[in-house]
XYZ file of C-alpha atoms in Angstrom:
114
model
C -11.248 5.054 19.684
C -10.811 2.012 16.958
C -9.377 2.854 13.654
C -12.473 2.443 11.691
C -14.442 4.690 13.877
C -11.599 7.468 13.619
C -11.542 6.981 9.797
C -15.434 7.383 9.608
C -15.366 10.230 11.810
C -12.637 12.075 9.708
C -14.516 11.277 6.682
C -17.774 12.780 7.899
C -15.613 15.847 8.729
C -14.170 15.937 5.652
C -17.465 15.541 3.824
C -18.997 18.488 5.782
C -15.978 20.728 4.836
C -16.469 19.548 1.197
C -13.075 17.967 1.048
C -12.923 14.863 -1.335
C -11.180 11.745 -0.642
C -11.574 9.957 -3.825
C -12.176 11.884 -7.124
C -12.609 10.416 -10.559
C -10.277 11.333 -13.366
C -12.689 13.887 -14.682
C -13.027 15.657 -11.022
C -16.230 14.338 -9.885
C -16.502 13.021 -6.292
C -16.484 9.291 -6.045
C -19.214 8.272 -3.622
C -19.112 4.493 -3.779
C -15.449 3.547 -3.826
C -16.598 -0.274 -4.370
C -18.691 0.632 -7.333
C -15.850 2.653 -9.026
C -13.310 -0.215 -8.423
C -15.656 -2.628 -10.072
C -16.383 -0.225 -13.112
C -12.576 0.288 -13.565
C -11.802 -3.417 -13.252
C -14.396 -3.971 -16.012
C -12.954 -1.244 -18.063
C -9.449 -2.660 -17.799
C -10.584 -6.122 -18.677
C -10.550 -7.812 -15.275
C -14.294 -7.930 -14.548
C -14.385 -11.379 -13.097
C -11.050 -11.365 -11.699
C -11.027 -11.530 -7.783
C -8.497 -8.618 -7.319
C -9.490 -6.430 -4.623
C -8.628 -2.793 -3.662
C -6.894 -4.113 -0.478
C -4.507 -6.183 -2.824
C -3.212 -2.798 -4.007
C -2.023 -2.172 -0.374
C 0.082 -5.396 -0.737
C 1.475 -4.615 -4.153
C 2.658 -1.264 -2.935
C 4.251 -2.425 0.139
C 5.955 -5.157 -1.958
C 7.263 -2.644 -4.718
C 8.356 -0.157 -1.967
C 10.448 -2.705 -0.152
C 11.959 -4.286 -3.393
C 12.914 -0.975 -4.626
C 14.796 -0.376 -0.961
C 12.406 1.728 0.827
C 13.151 2.251 4.446
C 11.057 -0.449 6.161
C 10.077 1.953 9.007
C 8.733 4.419 6.460
C 6.655 1.487 4.812
C 5.333 0.400 8.312
C 4.055 3.995 8.630
C 2.472 3.843 5.148
C 0.742 0.674 6.042
C -0.359 1.449 9.342
C 1.369 -1.119 11.066
C 1.868 -0.402 14.828
C 4.848 -2.765 14.972
C 7.725 -3.068 12.486
C 7.513 -6.704 13.441
C 4.305 -6.816 11.625
C 5.730 -5.522 8.472
C 8.566 -7.829 8.460
C 6.521 -10.697 9.354
C 4.036 -10.092 6.385
C 6.612 -8.923 3.924
C 9.758 -11.081 5.037
C 10.123 -12.559 1.451
C 10.795 -9.180 0.045
C 12.825 -7.871 2.796
C 15.136 -11.026 2.480
C 15.698 -10.599 -1.109
C 16.246 -6.693 -0.334
C 18.978 -7.753 2.339
C 20.727 -10.263 -0.228
C 20.801 -7.376 -2.473
C 22.247 -5.043 0.114
C 24.889 -7.667 1.050
C 25.898 -7.953 -2.738
C 26.746 -4.378 -2.622
C 29.675 -5.067 -0.188
C 32.936 -5.534 -1.998
C 34.370 -8.929 -1.761
C 37.557 -8.767 0.238
C 40.401 -11.136 0.290
C 42.488 -12.101 3.195
C 44.956 -9.289 3.125
C 42.058 -6.609 2.983
C 42.384 -5.493 -0.639
C 39.520 -5.723 -3.124
């Protein structure tokens, strides 16, 4: 079963069980995420800005990797089947994290002392 089919099936099961996926800050259920997103963007002063909900996916992944999160954990958060997908998309962040990690290794001179 494709991902979207499973997601729709799960959503319908949760709705039937009165489990809310998205809830407004006042506790009301959000029926249209698209409408809620548009309204929230407008309230934040970004009415005509082309930022999408999916862009938050990239921001979250970038921030997690930049903070040194385990790439496998990020892979699972993003739903990537392969770690290589995560590395391919976020290689710019991973390379910066690798440089930062390498800089934590103490410099050793020729006789093995710091």
